[in-house]
Amino acid sequence: MVTNNFLRRVEKEYERMERSLSEIDQQQEDRLVTAEQCLMLIDGHVRKLKAQVIRHQFDSMADEVCFFRDLKPKFISKYLYYNQILEIESLRPRSGKKAIKKFYENRMAKLNEDYLGYIEFYNYFKRGATYLDQKYFVRNAYDLKMRLPDHLYSFDDGFTTFYDHQVAKIIANDDMINFLMARLKALEIGEEQQTIPKNTLKWTAPKVALIELIYALHHCRCFNAGTLDLSETTKVFEQLLEVDLHNFHKVIAEIKARKSNRTKFLQHLQQNLEQLFLDTDF
């Protein structure tokens, strides 16, 4: 849990950035345009963050580790993710479901192979290990006996540590794999439902509100007597409402971490419905 004032401000800045990214995603249907706009937004936030960090003196090594392990990679991962979206949407075949499917599958295979290049660190990070954090996530603290990244001497020493960029890559690649799986699933559904009229129902409220609603309905066992996995339920809503919820686990964690009013959207629904009943009572 972040307690340092500077680190809390960084967290708030990330939350503001995520809300802005969500708004862009809601307003723009073209994924190419969305990716371009999101990249410009993220670039502004990262430049601001860099200027703040270079001027800031961390109170302790633990705070520095927290920033470079837990906070900075979240910003950079978003940039890497939307950069991959831009590349994928630019290069993917425009027709032929088999060609599109093969393209997505090849991209997924490439992402999975990418982990092999840094498997030792990947396992360290995924296990939640911390015993090497002071070497990985403190500036100018690398050990020449350890495996060093190829771009070591391109580092900005004031804003980069040994492996914070690798954490960002892991997060971005995980998100991208989820995105590609969703696209493959949508492609599969499209093949099976060619004769079904085009759905005109779209979710236009914030994505976090939909995820809160899905999570509540799922845990009340409202679908298939509770036998569906949350991921399966979410995919159905994605297809029905033409919305991308690939990062729903992260959003649920953020909802749980709210200081107050964790069921904000559900309470909003209840209050509006009760007011409607009051207004229409005779």
CSV table of N, CA and C in Angstrom, one decimal, residues 79-220:
chain,number,residue,atom,x,y,z
A,79,TYR,N,1.6,2.8,-22.8
A,79,TYR,CA,2.2,3.3,-24.0
A,79,TYR,C,2.5,2.1,-24.9
A,80,LEU,N,3.2,1.1,-24.3
A,80,LEU,CA,3.6,0.0,-25.1
A,80,LEU,C,2.4,-0.8,-25.6
A,81,TYR,N,1.3,-0.9,-24.8
A,81,TYR,CA,0.1,-1.5,-25.3
A,81,TYR,C,-0.6,-0.8,-26.5
A,82,TYR,N,-0.8,0.5,-26.4
A,82,TYR,CA,-1.4,1.2,-27.5
A,82,TYR,C,-0.5,1.3,-28.7
A,83,ASN,N,0.8,1.2,-28.5
A,83,ASN,CA,1.7,1.2,-29.6
A,83,ASN,C,1.6,-0.1,-30.4
A,84,GLN,N,1.4,-1.2,-29.6
A,84,GLN,CA,1.1,-2.5,-30.3
A,84,GLN,C,-0.2,-2.5,-31.0
A,85,ILE,N,-1.2,-1.9,-30.4
A,85,ILE,CA,-2.6,-1.8,-31.0
A,85,ILE,C,-2.4,-1.1,-32.4
A,86,LEU,N,-1.7,0.0,-32.3
A,86,LEU,CA,-1.5,0.8,-33.6
A,86,LEU,C,-0.8,0.0,-34.6
A,87,GLU,N,0.2,-0.8,-34.3
A,87,GLU,CA,0.9,-1.7,-35.2
A,87,GLU,C,0.0,-2.8,-35.7
A,88,ILE,N,-0.7,-3.4,-34.8
A,88,ILE,CA,-1.6,-4.5,-35.2
A,88,ILE,C,-2.7,-4.0,-36.2
A,89,GLU,N,-3.4,-2.9,-35.8
A,89,GLU,CA,-4.4,-2.4,-36.7
A,89,GLU,C,-3.9,-1.9,-38.0
A,90,SER,N,-2.7,-1.5,-38.1
A,90,SER,CA,-2.1,-1.0,-39.3
A,90,SER,C,-1.8,-2.2,-40.3
A,91,LEU,N,-1.3,-3.3,-39.7
A,91,LEU,CA,-0.8,-4.4,-40.5
A,91,LEU,C,-1.8,-5.6,-40.7
A,92,ARG,N,-2.8,-5.7,-39.9
A,92,ARG,CA,-3.7,-6.8,-40.0
A,92,ARG,C,-4.4,-6.9,-41.3
A,93,PRO,N,-4.7,-8.1,-41.9
A,93,PRO,CA,-5.4,-8.2,-43.1
A,93,PRO,C,-6.8,-7.5,-43.0
A,94,ARG,N,-7.3,-6.9,-44.1
A,94,ARG,CA,-8.6,-6.2,-44.0
A,94,ARG,C,-9.7,-7.1,-44.4
A,95,SER,N,-9.4,-8.3,-44.9
A,95,SER,CA,-10.5,-9.2,-45.3
A,95,SER,C,-10.0,-10.7,-45.2
A,96,GLY,N,-10.9,-11.6,-45.2
A,96,GLY,CA,-10.6,-13.0,-45.1
A,96,GLY,C,-10.4,-13.4,-43.7
A,97,LYS,N,-11.4,-14.1,-43.1
A,97,LYS,CA,-11.3,-14.5,-41.7
A,97,LYS,C,-10.2,-15.4,-41.4
A,98,LYS,N,-9.8,-16.3,-42.3
A,98,LYS,CA,-8.7,-17.2,-42.0
A,98,LYS,C,-7.4,-16.4,-41.9
A,99,ALA,N,-7.3,-15.5,-42.8
A,99,ALA,CA,-6.0,-14.6,-42.8
A,99,ALA,C,-5.9,-13.8,-41.5
A,100,ILE,N,-7.1,-13.2,-41.1
A,100,ILE,CA,-7.1,-12.4,-39.9
A,100,ILE,C,-6.8,-13.3,-38.7
A,101,LYS,N,-7.4,-14.5,-38.7
A,101,LYS,CA,-7.2,-15.4,-37.5
A,101,LYS,C,-5.7,-15.8,-37.4
A,102,LYS,N,-5.1,-16.1,-38.6
A,102,LYS,CA,-3.7,-16.5,-38.6
A,102,LYS,C,-2.8,-15.4,-38.1
A,103,PHE,N,-3.2,-14.1,-38.6
A,103,PHE,CA,-2.4,-13.0,-38.2
A,103,PHE,C,-2.4,-12.8,-36.6
A,104,TYR,N,-3.6,-12.9,-36.0
A,104,TYR,CA,-3.8,-12.7,-34.6
A,104,TYR,C,-3.0,-13.8,-33.9
A,105,GLU,N,-3.1,-15.1,-34.4
A,105,GLU,CA,-2.4,-16.2,-33.7
A,105,GLU,C,-0.9,-16.0,-33.8
A,106,ASN,N,-0.4,-15.6,-34.9
A,106,ASN,CA,1.0,-15.3,-35.0
A,106,ASN,C,1.5,-14.3,-34.1
A,107,ARG,N,0.7,-13.2,-33.9
A,107,ARG,CA,1.1,-12.2,-32.9
A,107,ARG,C,1.1,-12.7,-31.5
A,108,MET,N,0.1,-13.6,-31.2
A,108,MET,CA,0.1,-14.1,-29.8
A,108,MET,C,1.3,-15.0,-29.6
A,109,ALA,N,1.7,-15.8,-30.6
A,109,ALA,CA,2.9,-16.7,-30.5
A,109,ALA,C,4.1,-15.9,-30.3
A,110,LYS,N,4.2,-14.8,-31.0
A,110,LYS,CA,5.4,-13.9,-30.9
A,110,LYS,C,5.5,-13.3,-29.5
A,111,LEU,N,4.3,-12.9,-28.9
A,111,LEU,CA,4.3,-12.4,-27.6
A,111,LEU,C,4.8,-13.4,-26.6
A,112,ASN,N,4.3,-14.6,-26.7
A,112,ASN,CA,4.6,-15.7,-25.8
A,112,ASN,C,6.1,-16.1,-25.9
A,113,GLU,N,6.7,-16.0,-27.1
A,113,GLU,CA,8.1,-16.3,-27.3
A,113,GLU,C,9.0,-15.1,-26.7
A,114,ASP,N,8.4,-14.0,-26.6
A,114,ASP,CA,9.2,-12.8,-26.1
A,114,ASP,C,9.6,-13.0,-24.7
A,115,TYR,N,8.8,-13.7,-23.9
A,115,TYR,CA,9.1,-14.0,-22.5
A,115,TYR,C,10.4,-14.8,-22.4
A,116,LEU,N,10.7,-15.6,-23.4
A,116,LEU,CA,11.9,-16.5,-23.3
A,116,LEU,C,13.2,-15.7,-23.2
A,117,GLY,N,13.2,-14.5,-23.7
A,117,GLY,CA,14.4,-13.7,-23.7
A,117,GLY,C,14.8,-13.1,-22.3
A,118,TYR,N,13.8,-13.2,-21.4
A,118,TYR,CA,14.1,-12.7,-20.0
A,118,TYR,C,13.3,-13.6,-19.0
A,119,ILE,N,13.4,-14.9,-19.2
A,119,ILE,CA,12.5,-15.8,-18.5
A,119,ILE,C,12.9,-15.8,-17.0
A,120,GLU,N,14.1,-15.6,-16.6
A,120,GLU,CA,14.5,-15.5,-15.2
A,120,GLU,C,13.9,-14.4,-14.5
A,121,PHE,N,13.9,-13.2,-15.1
A,121,PHE,CA,13.3,-12.0,-14.5
A,121,PHE,C,11.8,-12.2,-14.5
A,122,TYR,N,11.2,-12.7,-15.6
A,122,TYR,CA,9.8,-12.9,-15.8
A,122,TYR,C,9.3,-13.8,-14.6
A,123,ASN,N,10.0,-14.9,-14.3
A,123,ASN,CA,9.5,-15.7,-13.2
A,123,ASN,C,9.7,-15.0,-11.9
A,124,TYR,N,10.7,-14.3,-11.7
A,124,TYR,CA,11.0,-13.5,-10.5
A,124,TYR,C,9.8,-12.5,-10.2
A,125,PHE,N,9.4,-11.8,-11.3
A,125,PHE,CA,8.3,-10.8,-11.1
A,125,PHE,C,7.0,-11.5,-10.9
A,126,LYS,N,6.7,-12.5,-11.7
A,126,LYS,CA,5.4,-13.2,-11.6
A,126,LYS,C,5.2,-13.9,-10.2
A,127,ARG,N,6.3,-14.3,-9.6
A,127,ARG,CA,6.2,-14.9,-8.3
A,127,ARG,C,6.0,-13.9,-7.2
A,128,GLY,N,6.2,-12.6,-7.5
A,128,GLY,CA,6.1,-11.6,-6.5
A,128,GLY,C,7.3,-11.6,-5.6
A,129,ALA,N,8.5,-12.1,-6.1
A,129,ALA,CA,9.7,-12.1,-5.3
A,129,ALA,C,10.2,-10.6,-5.1
A,130,THR,N,11.0,-10.4,-4.1
A,130,THR,CA,11.5,-9.1,-3.7
A,130,THR,C,12.9,-9.0,-3.4
A,131,TYR,N,13.6,-10.2,-3.3
A,131,TYR,CA,15.0,-10.2,-2.8
A,131,TYR,C,16.0,-9.5,-3.6
A,132,LEU,N,15.7,-9.3,-4.9
A,132,LEU,CA,16.6,-8.5,-5.8
A,132,LEU,C,16.1,-7.1,-6.2
A,133,ASP,N,15.0,-6.7,-5.5
A,133,ASP,CA,14.4,-5.4,-5.9
A,133,ASP,C,15.4,-4.3,-5.8
A,134,GLN,N,16.3,-4.3,-4.8
A,134,GLN,CA,17.3,-3.2,-4.7
A,134,GLN,C,18.3,-3.1,-5.8
A,135,LYS,N,18.5,-4.2,-6.6
A,135,LYS,CA,19.3,-4.2,-7.8
A,135,LYS,C,18.5,-3.9,-9.0
A,136,TYR,N,17.2,-4.4,-9.1
A,136,TYR,CA,16.4,-4.2,-10.2
A,136,TYR,C,15.8,-2.8,-10.3
A,137,PHE,N,15.4,-2.3,-9.2
A,137,PHE,CA,14.5,-1.1,-9.2
A,137,PHE,C,15.0,0.1,-8.4
A,138,VAL,N,16.3,0.2,-8.3
A,138,VAL,CA,17.0,1.4,-7.7
A,138,VAL,C,17.9,1.9,-8.8
A,139,ARG,N,17.9,3.2,-9.0
A,139,ARG,CA,18.7,3.8,-10.1
A,139,ARG,C,20.2,3.6,-9.8
A,140,ASN,N,21.0,3.4,-10.8
A,140,ASN,CA,22.5,3.2,-10.7
A,140,ASN,C,22.9,2.1,-9.8
A,141,ALA,N,22.1,1.1,-9.6
A,141,ALA,CA,22.4,0.0,-8.6
A,141,ALA,C,22.6,-1.3,-9.3
A,142,TYR,N,22.7,-1.4,-10.6
A,142,TYR,CA,22.8,-2.7,-11.3
A,142,TYR,C,24.1,-3.4,-11.0
A,143,ASP,N,24.1,-4.7,-11.1
A,143,ASP,CA,25.3,-5.5,-10.8
A,143,ASP,C,25.8,-6.1,-12.1
A,144,LEU,N,27.0,-5.8,-12.5
A,144,LEU,CA,27.6,-6.2,-13.8
A,144,LEU,C,27.7,-7.7,-13.9
A,145,LYS,N,27.6,-8.4,-12.8
A,145,LYS,CA,27.6,-9.9,-12.8
A,145,LYS,C,26.2,-10.5,-13.2
A,146,MET,N,25.2,-9.6,-13.2
A,146,MET,CA,23.9,-10.1,-13.6
A,146,MET,C,23.7,-9.8,-15.1
A,147,ARG,N,22.7,-10.5,-15.6
A,147,ARG,CA,22.4,-10.2,-17.1
A,147,ARG,C,21.9,-8.8,-17.2
A,148,LEU,N,22.5,-8.0,-18.1
A,148,LEU,CA,22.2,-6.7,-18.3
A,148,LEU,C,21.4,-6.5,-19.6
A,149,PRO,N,20.4,-5.6,-19.7
A,149,PRO,CA,19.7,-5.3,-20.9
A,149,PRO,C,20.6,-4.7,-22.0
A,150,ASP,N,20.3,-5.0,-23.3
A,150,ASP,CA,21.2,-4.6,-24.4
A,150,ASP,C,21.2,-3.0,-24.4
A,151,HIS,N,20.2,-2.4,-24.0
A,151,HIS,CA,20.1,-0.9,-24.1
A,151,HIS,C,20.5,-0.2,-22.9
A,152,LEU,N,21.4,-0.9,-22.1
A,152,LEU,CA,21.8,-0.3,-20.8
A,152,LEU,C,22.3,1.1,-20.9
A,153,TYR,N,23.2,1.3,-21.9
A,153,TYR,CA,23.8,2.6,-22.0
A,153,TYR,C,23.0,3.7,-22.8
A,154,SER,N,21.7,3.3,-23.1
A,154,SER,CA,20.8,4.3,-23.6
A,154,SER,C,19.9,4.8,-22.5
A,155,PHE,N,20.1,4.3,-21.3
A,155,PHE,CA,19.2,4.6,-20.1
A,155,PHE,C,19.3,6.1,-19.8
A,156,ASP,N,18.2,6.7,-19.4
A,156,ASP,CA,18.2,8.0,-18.7
A,156,ASP,C,18.3,7.7,-17.2
A,157,ASP,N,19.5,7.9,-16.7
A,157,ASP,CA,19.8,7.5,-15.3
A,157,ASP,C,18.8,8.1,-14.3
A,158,GLY,N,18.3,9.3,-14.6
A,158,GLY,CA,17.4,9.9,-13.6
A,158,GLY,C,16.0,9.3,-13.6
A,159,PHE,N,15.7,8.6,-14.7
A,159,PHE,CA,14.3,8.1,-14.8
A,159,PHE,C,14.2,6.6,-15.1
A,160,THR,N,15.3,5.9,-15.0
A,160,THR,CA,15.3,4.5,-15.4
A,160,THR,C,16.1,3.7,-14.5
A,161,THR,N,15.6,2.5,-14.2
A,161,THR,CA,16.4,1.5,-13.4
A,161,THR,C,16.7,0.3,-14.3
A,162,PHE,N,17.3,-0.7,-13.7
A,162,PHE,CA,17.7,-1.9,-14.4
A,162,PHE,C,16.6,-2.6,-15.1
A,163,TYR,N,15.4,-2.7,-14.5
A,163,TYR,CA,14.4,-3.6,-15.0
A,163,TYR,C,13.0,-3.0,-15.0
A,164,ASP,N,12.8,-1.7,-14.7
A,164,ASP,CA,11.4,-1.2,-14.7
A,164,ASP,C,10.7,-1.3,-16.0
A,165,HIS,N,11.5,-1.1,-17.1
A,165,HIS,CA,10.9,-1.2,-18.5
A,165,HIS,C,10.5,-2.6,-18.7
A,166,GLN,N,11.2,-3.6,-18.2
A,166,GLN,CA,10.8,-5.0,-18.4
A,166,GLN,C,9.5,-5.3,-17.7
A,167,VAL,N,9.2,-4.7,-16.6
A,167,VAL,CA,7.9,-4.9,-15.9
A,167,VAL,C,6.8,-4.3,-16.8
A,168,ALA,N,7.1,-3.1,-17.4
A,168,ALA,CA,6.1,-2.5,-18.2
A,168,ALA,C,5.8,-3.4,-19.4
A,169,LYS,N,6.8,-4.1,-20.0
A,169,LYS,CA,6.6,-5.0,-21.1
A,169,LYS,C,5.8,-6.2,-20.7
A,170,ILE,N,6.0,-6.7,-19.5
A,170,ILE,CA,5.2,-7.9,-19.1
A,170,ILE,C,3.8,-7.5,-19.0
A,171,ILE,N,3.5,-6.4,-18.3
A,171,ILE,CA,2.1,-5.9,-18.2
A,171,ILE,C,1.5,-5.7,-19.5
A,172,ALA,N,2.2,-5.0,-20.4
A,172,ALA,CA,1.6,-4.7,-21.8
A,172,ALA,C,1.4,-5.9,-22.6
A,173,ASN,N,2.3,-6.9,-22.5
A,173,ASN,CA,2.1,-8.1,-23.3
A,173,ASN,C,1.0,-8.9,-22.7
A,174,ASP,N,0.8,-9.0,-21.4
A,174,ASP,CA,-0.4,-9.7,-20.8
A,174,ASP,C,-1.7,-9.0,-21.4
A,175,ASP,N,-1.7,-7.7,-21.3
A,175,ASP,CA,-2.9,-7.0,-21.8
A,175,ASP,C,-3.1,-7.3,-23.3
A,176,MET,N,-2.0,-7.3,-24.1
A,176,MET,CA,-2.1,-7.5,-25.5
A,176,MET,C,-2.6,-8.9,-25.8
A,177,ILE,N,-2.1,-9.9,-25.1
A,177,ILE,CA,-2.6,-11.3,-25.3
A,177,ILE,C,-4.1,-11.4,-25.0
A,178,ASN,N,-4.6,-10.7,-23.9
A,178,ASN,CA,-6.0,-10.7,-23.7
A,178,ASN,C,-6.8,-10.0,-24.8
A,179,PHE,N,-6.2,-8.9,-25.3
A,179,PHE,CA,-6.9,-8.3,-26.5
A,179,PHE,C,-7.0,-9.2,-27.7
A,180,LEU,N,-5.9,-9.9,-28.0
A,180,LEU,CA,-5.9,-10.8,-29.2
A,180,LEU,C,-6.8,-11.9,-29.0
A,181,MET,N,-6.9,-12.5,-27.7
A,181,MET,CA,-7.9,-13.5,-27.5
A,181,MET,C,-9.3,-13.1,-27.6
A,182,ALA,N,-9.6,-11.8,-27.2
A,182,ALA,CA,-10.9,-11.3,-27.4
A,182,ALA,C,-11.2,-11.1,-28.9
A,183,ARG,N,-10.2,-10.7,-29.7
A,183,ARG,CA,-10.4,-10.5,-31.1
A,183,ARG,C,-10.7,-11.8,-31.8
A,184,LEU,N,-9.9,-12.9,-31.4
A,184,LEU,CA,-10.1,-14.2,-32.0
A,184,LEU,C,-11.5,-14.7,-31.6
A,185,LYS,N,-11.9,-14.5,-30.4
A,185,LYS,CA,-13.3,-14.9,-30.0
A,185,LYS,C,-14.4,-14.2,-30.8
A,186,ALA,N,-14.2,-12.9,-31.0
A,186,ALA,CA,-15.2,-12.2,-31.7
A,186,ALA,C,-15.2,-12.7,-33.2
A,187,LEU,N,-14.0,-13.0,-33.7
A,187,LEU,CA,-14.0,-13.6,-35.1
A,187,LEU,C,-14.7,-14.9,-35.1
A,188,GLU,N,-14.5,-15.7,-34.1
A,188,GLU,CA,-15.2,-17.0,-34.1
A,188,GLU,C,-16.7,-16.8,-34.0
A,189,ILE,N,-17.2,-15.9,-33.2
A,189,ILE,CA,-18.6,-15.7,-33.0
A,189,ILE,C,-19.2,-15.1,-34.3
A,190,GLY,N,-18.4,-14.3,-35.0
A,190,GLY,CA,-18.8,-13.7,-36.3
A,190,GLY,C,-19.0,-14.7,-37.3
A,191,GLU,N,-18.2,-15.8,-37.3
A,191,GLU,CA,-18.3,-16.9,-38.3
A,191,GLU,C,-19.6,-17.7,-38.0
A,192,GLU,N,-19.9,-17.8,-36.8
A,192,GLU,CA,-21.0,-18.6,-36.4
A,192,GLU,C,-22.4,-17.9,-36.5
A,193,GLN,N,-22.3,-16.6,-36.6
A,193,GLN,CA,-23.6,-15.8,-36.6
A,193,GLN,C,-23.7,-14.9,-37.8
A,194,GLN,N,-23.3,-15.3,-38.9
A,194,GLN,CA,-23.3,-14.5,-40.1
A,194,GLN,C,-24.7,-14.0,-40.5
A,195,THR,N,-25.7,-14.8,-40.2
A,195,THR,CA,-27.1,-14.5,-40.6
A,195,THR,C,-27.8,-13.7,-39.5
A,196,ILE,N,-27.2,-13.5,-38.4
A,196,ILE,CA,-27.9,-12.7,-37.3
A,196,ILE,C,-27.7,-11.2,-37.6
A,197,PRO,N,-28.8,-10.4,-37.5
A,197,PRO,CA,-28.8,-9.0,-37.8
A,197,PRO,C,-27.7,-8.3,-36.9
A,198,LYS,N,-27.2,-7.2,-37.4
A,198,LYS,CA,-26.1,-6.5,-36.7
A,198,LYS,C,-26.7,-5.9,-35.4
A,199,ASN,N,-26.0,-6.1,-34.3
A,199,ASN,CA,-26.5,-5.6,-33.0
A,199,ASN,C,-26.3,-4.1,-33.0
A,200,THR,N,-27.3,-3.3,-32.6
A,200,THR,CA,-27.2,-1.9,-32.5
A,200,THR,C,-27.1,-1.4,-31.0
A,201,LEU,N,-27.1,-2.4,-30.1
A,201,LEU,CA,-27.0,-2.0,-28.7
A,201,LEU,C,-25.5,-1.8,-28.3
A,202,LYS,N,-25.2,-0.6,-27.8
A,202,LYS,CA,-23.8,-0.4,-27.4
A,202,LYS,C,-23.8,0.2,-26.0
A,203,TRP,N,-22.7,-0.1,-25.2
A,203,TRP,CA,-22.6,0.5,-23.9
A,203,TRP,C,-21.9,1.8,-24.0
A,204,THR,N,-22.5,2.9,-23.5
A,204,THR,CA,-22.0,4.2,-23.7
A,204,THR,C,-21.6,4.9,-22.4
A,205,ALA,N,-21.9,4.2,-21.2
A,205,ALA,CA,-21.5,4.7,-19.9
A,205,ALA,C,-20.0,4.3,-19.7
A,206,PRO,N,-19.3,4.7,-18.7
A,206,PRO,CA,-17.9,4.3,-18.5
A,206,PRO,C,-17.8,2.8,-18.3
A,207,LYS,N,-16.7,2.3,-18.8
A,207,LYS,CA,-16.5,0.8,-18.8
A,207,LYS,C,-16.4,0.3,-17.3
A,208,VAL,N,-15.9,1.2,-16.4
A,208,VAL,CA,-15.8,0.7,-15.0
A,208,VAL,C,-17.1,0.5,-14.4
A,209,ALA,N,-18.2,1.2,-14.9
A,209,ALA,CA,-19.5,1.0,-14.4
A,209,ALA,C,-20.0,-0.4,-14.9
A,210,LEU,N,-19.8,-0.7,-16.1
A,210,LEU,CA,-20.2,-2.0,-16.7
A,210,LEU,C,-19.6,-3.1,-15.9
A,211,ILE,N,-18.3,-3.0,-15.7
A,211,ILE,CA,-17.5,-4.1,-15.0
A,211,ILE,C,-18.1,-4.2,-13.6
A,212,GLU,N,-18.4,-3.1,-12.9
A,212,GLU,CA,-19.0,-3.2,-11.5
A,212,GLU,C,-20.3,-4.0,-11.6
A,213,LEU,N,-21.1,-3.7,-12.6
A,213,LEU,CA,-22.4,-4.3,-12.8
A,213,LEU,C,-22.3,-5.8,-13.1
A,214,ILE,N,-21.4,-6.2,-14.0
A,214,ILE,CA,-21.1,-7.6,-14.3
A,214,ILE,C,-20.7,-8.3,-13.1
A,215,TYR,N,-19.7,-7.7,-12.4
A,215,TYR,CA,-19.2,-8.4,-11.2
A,215,TYR,C,-20.3,-8.7,-10.2
A,216,ALA,N,-21.2,-7.7,-10.0
A,216,ALA,CA,-22.2,-7.9,-9.0
A,216,ALA,C,-23.2,-9.0,-9.5
A,217,LEU,N,-23.6,-9.0,-10.7
A,217,LEU,CA,-24.5,-10.0,-11.3
A,217,LEU,C,-23.9,-11.4,-11.2
A,218,HIS,N,-22.6,-11.5,-11.6
A,218,HIS,CA,-21.9,-12.7,-11.6
A,218,HIS,C,-21.9,-13.4,-10.2
A,219,HIS,N,-21.6,-12.6,-9.2
A,219,HIS,CA,-21.4,-13.1,-7.8
A,219,HIS,C,-22.8,-13.3,-7.2
A,220,CYS,N,-23.9,-12.8,-7.8
A,220,CYS,CA,-25.2,-13.2,-7.3
A,220,CYS,C,-25.7,-14.4,-8.1
